Amino acid sequence: MVKMGTRILLTSALVAAPLAAQAQEDVTAGFAIALSGFVAPYDDGPYKAAKLAIEDINAKGGLLGRKIVDVVADTASDPAQGATAATDVLSKGAELVMVTCDFDFGAPAAVVAQSQNKIAFSSCAADAKFGVQGIGPDAYTMATATNHQGAILAEYAWKELGKRSVYILNDLQVEYNKSLCANFETRWRELAGGEGVAGYDEYNAGNDTVISAQVSRMKEAESKADVIMFCGAINGGSYVRQIRAAGIDLPMITGESMDGTYWLEAIPDLKDFYNLTYGSIYGDDPDARVNDFVARYTKTYGEAPVTGHALTGYGVIEAWALAVERAGTFDTDAVRAKLDSFNEENLLVGKTTFTSELHINNSRPMTIIKIDGGKPASVGSFNAEKTPEIKF
């Protein structure tokens, strides 16, 4: 009886051993993102691009010899579901959690990853609070900070467009908009002085579907301004349409939140509209690598990325894999140390630098898209000579 029991135990162990070895061959990347709801257009491209990066790494033998597999959980564009989604992918063994492309919508998931000492990467949350100060030392974002985005837009409007007086319209629903407008205004006032702001107004997309009062005030100030800075994101096309429908035809500049064409049906003949992006999705980016990526993405998924944010998703996997390779381990503390030593790493999304105190980039060039006659096209890559300091 004793010998038979021993034989059974040994046989069970021998059967279990290959299974354990097989499990060791894989490493899991988790995605707690919006697959549905109004935030989905911002997460769709980064997620699909991240899967392409995983495919590239696996084709070369994996990461530290282990195949990367992915697990995903839908936040349904609800911040309250972010923690649940992160818990789900972490319970499935995720060593990395990529979260939504926004501080407000991505932070809840990142906080859960931080609590379990796992690296959390937002694809493109551009508020500098997404990092050590706002979440914890395991939180990073592949975005370019709104400090630098605002500075690029201010200098582009001043130097390239020759504008001298701006009217600012700010959507207060998300931190990105508030931070973008604040940093734009800081840099703009340095260039144009106090007389360079013809007016300022705000709304909240969470409550205000119609902004007729704001549009009326903008119309009254139109003669004093020669450009509009629009800090909008969610349902942004509706607000742009309301402005144009009032006969306000001033050029408009805006951040990367308005990239893509998915919202253009509301204003099919839109003109004199400029937005930032991480890279053109129209095949005309100044960087040939970006155009090659867009072509591959289009071939794989049957359509181009919805926005240039897709590049940041590829960059998340690129950055994490590079740090893991340099660390020689998946241990979070070791990987974090390597991420914090990044110095202008040449990733697809652009030169990437992190420090132990700053987990966002604040110096990258960005592509600017001009929409004329409803047709978007790249006008080139631009950088800022001076960027407002990041303050917490």
XYZ file of C-alpha atoms in Angstrom:
392
model
C 0.000 0.000 0.000
C 2.795 2.371 0.845
C 4.711 1.558 -2.357
C 1.597 1.994 -4.506
C 0.877 5.364 -2.905
C 4.444 6.450 -3.553
C 4.160 5.365 -7.196
C 0.942 7.363 -7.599
C 2.543 10.462 -6.103
C 5.603 10.122 -8.323
C 3.456 9.629 -11.422
C 1.398 12.703 -10.554
C 4.540 14.722 -10.061
C 5.925 13.614 -13.415
C 2.699 14.607 -15.166
C 2.599 17.970 -13.394
C 6.234 18.805 -14.133
C 5.829 19.369 -17.897
C 2.738 21.471 -17.228
C 4.656 23.659 -14.795
C 7.517 23.977 -17.258
C 5.099 24.936 -20.008
C 3.531 27.584 -17.776
C 6.990 28.998 -17.115
C 7.496 29.490 -20.837
C 4.842 32.212 -20.983
C 4.779 35.662 -19.408
C 1.571 37.660 -19.278
C 0.922 41.267 -20.257
C -2.411 42.561 -18.995
C -4.644 45.249 -20.496
C -7.224 47.013 -18.304
C -8.638 49.319 -20.950
C -11.824 50.609 -22.573
C -12.933 48.164 -25.240
C -16.382 49.777 -25.262
C -17.871 53.187 -24.534
C -16.798 56.683 -25.510
C -13.156 56.231 -24.427
C -12.682 53.164 -26.642
C -11.345 55.128 -29.667
C -8.400 56.221 -27.507
C -7.614 52.669 -26.307
C -8.409 50.622 -29.403
C -5.316 51.589 -31.388
C -2.821 51.335 -28.516
C -4.111 47.862 -27.623
C -3.907 46.563 -31.187
C -0.463 48.127 -31.609
C 0.715 46.566 -28.353
C -0.321 43.179 -29.733
C 1.834 43.853 -32.802
C 4.784 44.630 -30.525
C 4.167 41.386 -28.645
C 4.065 39.546 -31.968
C 7.409 41.087 -32.952
C 9.061 40.080 -29.680
C 7.683 36.541 -29.792
C 8.908 36.162 -33.381
C 12.428 36.802 -32.092
C 12.218 34.162 -29.375
C 10.184 35.954 -26.750
C 11.220 37.963 -23.716
C 14.025 36.330 -21.735
C 13.147 33.218 -23.701
C 9.486 33.288 -22.679
C 6.535 33.837 -24.985
C 4.410 36.880 -24.147
C 0.671 36.253 -23.945
C -1.939 38.917 -23.308
C -5.085 39.082 -21.218
C -7.593 41.923 -21.430
C -10.477 43.245 -19.332
C -12.926 45.944 -20.427
C -13.407 49.011 -18.226
C -16.397 50.024 -20.405
C -15.113 53.624 -20.253
C -16.053 53.735 -16.562
C -13.305 54.761 -14.094
C -15.102 52.780 -11.397
C -14.579 49.619 -13.475
C -10.868 50.287 -13.837
C -9.956 48.696 -10.526
C -12.061 45.629 -11.324
C -10.431 45.250 -14.733
C -6.932 45.547 -13.277
C -7.729 43.020 -10.556
C -8.958 40.644 -13.237
C -5.814 40.725 -15.382
C -3.530 40.635 -12.341
C -5.348 37.539 -11.085
C -4.370 35.931 -14.395
C -0.685 36.547 -13.745
C -0.027 39.856 -15.500
C 3.499 41.159 -14.926
C 2.607 44.410 -16.702
C -0.725 46.227 -16.814
C -1.424 48.709 -19.607
C -4.238 51.083 -18.685
C -6.394 53.678 -20.413
C -4.989 56.656 -22.316
C -6.052 59.230 -19.718
C -5.299 60.045 -16.083
C -8.923 60.120 -14.907
C -9.892 56.897 -16.660
C -6.585 55.033 -16.281
C -5.496 55.881 -12.737
C -7.928 53.556 -10.891
C -6.489 50.529 -12.687
C -2.926 51.738 -12.176
C -3.507 52.170 -8.437
C -4.456 48.490 -8.189
C -1.317 47.438 -10.081
C 0.766 49.674 -7.811
C -0.778 48.041 -4.734
C 0.427 44.668 -6.031
C 3.874 46.012 -6.959
C 3.391 45.506 -10.687
C 4.390 47.929 -13.434
C 1.436 49.958 -14.742
C 1.804 51.807 -18.035
C -0.769 54.185 -19.444
C -0.538 54.255 -23.195
C -0.965 58.019 -23.368
C -2.146 59.734 -20.173
C -0.501 63.117 -20.730
C -1.024 64.680 -17.314
C 2.280 64.492 -15.416
C 0.453 63.329 -12.282
C 0.306 59.893 -13.905
C 3.479 58.635 -12.292
C 5.312 58.692 -8.992
C 3.512 61.692 -7.548
C -0.066 60.845 -8.520
C -0.077 57.038 -8.302
C 3.252 55.586 -7.216
C 6.716 54.505 -8.369
C 5.403 51.625 -10.504
C 3.251 53.900 -12.691
C 4.506 55.193 -16.054
C 2.983 56.749 -19.148
C 4.200 56.676 -22.732
C 2.640 60.093 -23.360
C 4.289 63.418 -23.985
C 3.398 65.685 -21.065
C 0.798 68.405 -21.551
C 3.486 70.881 -20.490
C 5.365 70.159 -23.689
C 2.253 69.707 -25.823
C 0.970 73.119 -24.751
C 4.339 74.692 -25.492
C 4.518 73.135 -28.970
C 1.057 74.448 -29.841
C 1.812 77.930 -28.518
C 5.075 78.199 -30.429
C 3.534 76.715 -33.590
C 0.680 79.226 -33.557
C 3.084 82.098 -32.858
C 5.964 81.207 -35.171
C 4.482 79.084 -37.953
C 0.964 80.497 -38.217
C 1.926 84.043 -37.251
C -0.943 84.398 -34.782
C -0.879 87.038 -32.063
C -4.179 86.871 -30.147
C -5.841 83.696 -28.898
C -9.280 82.806 -27.597
C -9.117 79.798 -25.243
C -11.968 77.306 -24.786
C -11.395 74.691 -22.102
C -13.351 71.501 -21.364
C -13.043 70.839 -17.624
C -14.204 67.220 -17.707
C -10.753 65.623 -17.709
C -7.354 66.603 -16.340
C -5.725 66.431 -19.767
C -7.725 69.379 -21.067
C -7.187 71.540 -18.000
C -3.467 70.853 -17.950
C -3.072 71.373 -21.711
C -4.817 74.753 -21.632
C -2.885 75.905 -18.566
C 0.478 75.055 -20.104
C -0.465 76.511 -23.473
C -1.488 79.771 -21.813
C 1.721 79.935 -19.777
C 3.886 79.613 -22.877
C 1.601 81.830 -24.988
C 1.746 84.703 -22.502
C 5.540 84.464 -22.545
C 5.399 84.953 -26.301
C 2.469 87.353 -26.684
C 2.190 89.078 -23.325
C -1.007 89.780 -21.422
C -2.685 91.400 -24.424
C -2.291 88.192 -26.422
C -5.320 86.493 -24.833
C -8.559 87.842 -26.320
C -10.750 85.714 -24.076
C -11.160 82.548 -22.052
C -14.189 80.330 -21.498
C -14.933 76.845 -20.273
C -17.529 74.086 -20.197
C -17.812 70.533 -18.882
C -18.488 67.830 -21.462
C -19.930 65.647 -18.726
C -22.843 68.058 -18.334
C -22.843 70.518 -21.228
C -23.849 69.003 -24.544
C -24.772 72.440 -25.882
C -22.407 75.394 -25.413
C -24.447 78.168 -27.012
C -23.577 80.673 -24.269
C -19.856 80.009 -24.655
C -20.115 80.230 -28.439
C -21.953 83.562 -28.164
C -19.207 84.989 -25.973
C -16.592 83.696 -28.401
C -18.466 85.325 -31.276
C -18.416 88.665 -29.447
C -14.637 88.416 -29.007
C -13.938 87.066 -32.507
C -12.738 90.403 -33.884
C -10.048 90.586 -31.187
C -8.664 87.080 -31.801
C -6.921 85.438 -34.733
C -6.788 81.851 -33.434
C -8.751 79.561 -31.090
C -7.074 77.177 -28.653
C -9.550 74.337 -28.096
C -8.829 72.068 -25.133
C -11.505 69.467 -25.781
C -11.647 65.713 -26.078
C -14.790 63.696 -25.412
C -17.478 64.554 -27.987
C -15.111 67.244 -29.228
C -16.510 67.103 -32.749
C -19.887 68.307 -31.501
C -18.367 71.387 -29.890
C -16.257 72.214 -32.938
C -19.393 71.923 -35.087
C -21.254 74.349 -32.795
C -18.422 76.868 -33.110
C -18.282 76.621 -36.897
C -22.085 76.683 -37.199
C -22.030 80.095 -35.496
C -19.922 81.421 -38.359
C -16.693 81.515 -36.368
C -14.051 80.587 -38.934
C -10.871 81.399 -37.014
C -8.126 78.766 -37.234
C -8.344 76.259 -34.377
C -5.461 74.473 -32.675
C -5.838 71.557 -30.296
C -4.026 68.674 -28.630
C -3.699 65.002 -29.509
C -7.113 64.274 -27.995
C -8.684 65.466 -31.274
C -6.507 63.318 -33.520
C -8.143 61.030 -36.065
C -11.137 61.308 -38.372
C -13.747 59.327 -36.426
C -15.406 62.586 -35.305
C -15.248 64.433 -38.629
C -18.662 63.298 -39.855
C -20.109 66.087 -37.709
C -18.160 68.701 -39.731
C -17.356 67.160 -43.140
C -15.917 70.367 -44.637
C -13.886 71.464 -41.624
C -10.912 73.678 -42.471
C -8.114 75.557 -40.711
C -8.004 72.989 -37.914
C -4.679 71.818 -36.449
C -4.078 68.984 -33.995
C -1.066 67.396 -32.381
C -0.391 63.685 -32.762
C 2.290 61.137 -31.907
C 2.451 60.251 -35.585
C 0.351 60.635 -38.708
C -2.018 57.754 -39.435
C -2.374 58.937 -43.041
C 0.912 57.552 -44.393
C 2.619 60.947 -44.597
C 4.500 61.193 -41.311
C 8.022 62.707 -41.435
C 9.322 59.494 -39.814
C 9.408 56.570 -42.252
C 9.182 54.103 -39.342
C 5.780 55.515 -38.454
C 4.539 55.115 -42.025
C 5.809 51.528 -42.116
C 4.021 50.817 -38.844
C 0.749 52.311 -40.113
C 0.993 50.188 -43.278
C 1.538 47.025 -41.248
C -1.241 47.892 -38.811
C -3.606 48.507 -41.727
C -2.685 45.199 -43.357
C -3.142 43.308 -40.087
C -6.418 44.839 -38.951
C -7.968 45.855 -42.258
C -8.015 49.549 -41.409
C -5.609 52.254 -40.290
C -5.304 53.157 -36.602
C -8.166 55.320 -35.355
C -5.638 57.819 -33.982
C -1.892 58.285 -33.650
C -2.198 57.103 -30.059
C -1.589 53.612 -31.445
C 2.136 54.372 -31.439
C 2.102 54.727 -27.658
C 0.702 51.223 -27.215
C 3.533 49.769 -29.264
C 5.891 51.904 -27.195
C 4.587 50.528 -23.893
C 5.557 46.983 -24.848
C 8.824 48.177 -26.407
C 9.808 50.027 -23.232
C 8.806 47.279 -20.819
C 10.581 44.600 -22.863
C 13.745 46.697 -23.125
C 13.790 47.231 -19.358
C 13.181 43.529 -18.687
C 16.008 42.544 -21.031
C 18.403 44.957 -19.350
C 17.335 43.774 -15.906
C 17.559 40.108 -16.897
C 14.458 39.435 -14.821
C 10.759 40.236 -14.546
C 11.192 41.381 -10.950
C 9.373 44.710 -10.638
C 12.031 46.491 -8.593
C 14.755 45.543 -11.068
C 12.630 46.459 -14.088
C 11.677 49.797 -12.521
C 15.348 50.625 -11.986
C 16.044 50.052 -15.675
C 13.022 52.103 -16.766
C 14.185 54.944 -14.544
C 17.527 54.946 -16.367
C 15.992 55.425 -19.832
C 17.753 58.253 -21.661
C 16.363 59.195 -25.083
C 15.656 55.572 -25.965
C 14.757 55.405 -29.648
C 11.258 53.938 -29.467
C 8.663 54.031 -32.236
C 6.712 56.724 -30.387
C 9.821 58.899 -30.131
C 12.826 59.507 -27.903
C 11.890 58.301 -24.418
C 13.435 59.349 -21.114
C 12.419 58.465 -17.553
C 13.925 59.238 -14.155
C 13.080 58.029 -10.672
C 11.022 61.203 -10.178
C 9.505 61.719 -13.634
C 7.657 58.917 -15.402
C 6.493 60.940 -18.394
C 8.312 62.521 -21.346
C 8.548 66.285 -21.519
C 10.713 67.039 -24.543
C 9.671 64.989 -27.601
C 8.829 66.507 -30.993
C 5.280 65.796 -32.167
C 3.597 65.728 -35.556
C 1.006 68.371 -36.424
C -1.969 67.524 -38.632
C -3.874 70.165 -40.599
C -7.469 69.533 -41.650
C -8.667 71.445 -44.711
C -11.851 70.647 -46.598
C -12.360 67.757 -44.218
C -9.069 66.182 -45.338
C -6.267 65.653 -42.799
C -2.576 65.768 -43.713
C 0.705 66.066 -41.847
C 2.426 69.442 -41.987
C 5.568 68.210 -40.256
C 7.211 67.471 -36.931
C 7.639 70.286 -34.420
C 9.258 70.839 -31.054
C 9.199 73.610 -28.472
C 12.187 75.745 -27.578
C 10.887 76.342 -24.061
C 8.547 74.210 -21.959
C 6.742 75.161 -18.730
C 8.217 73.407 -15.712
C 6.356 70.389 -14.379
C 5.052 71.169 -10.900
C 3.228 68.864 -8.508
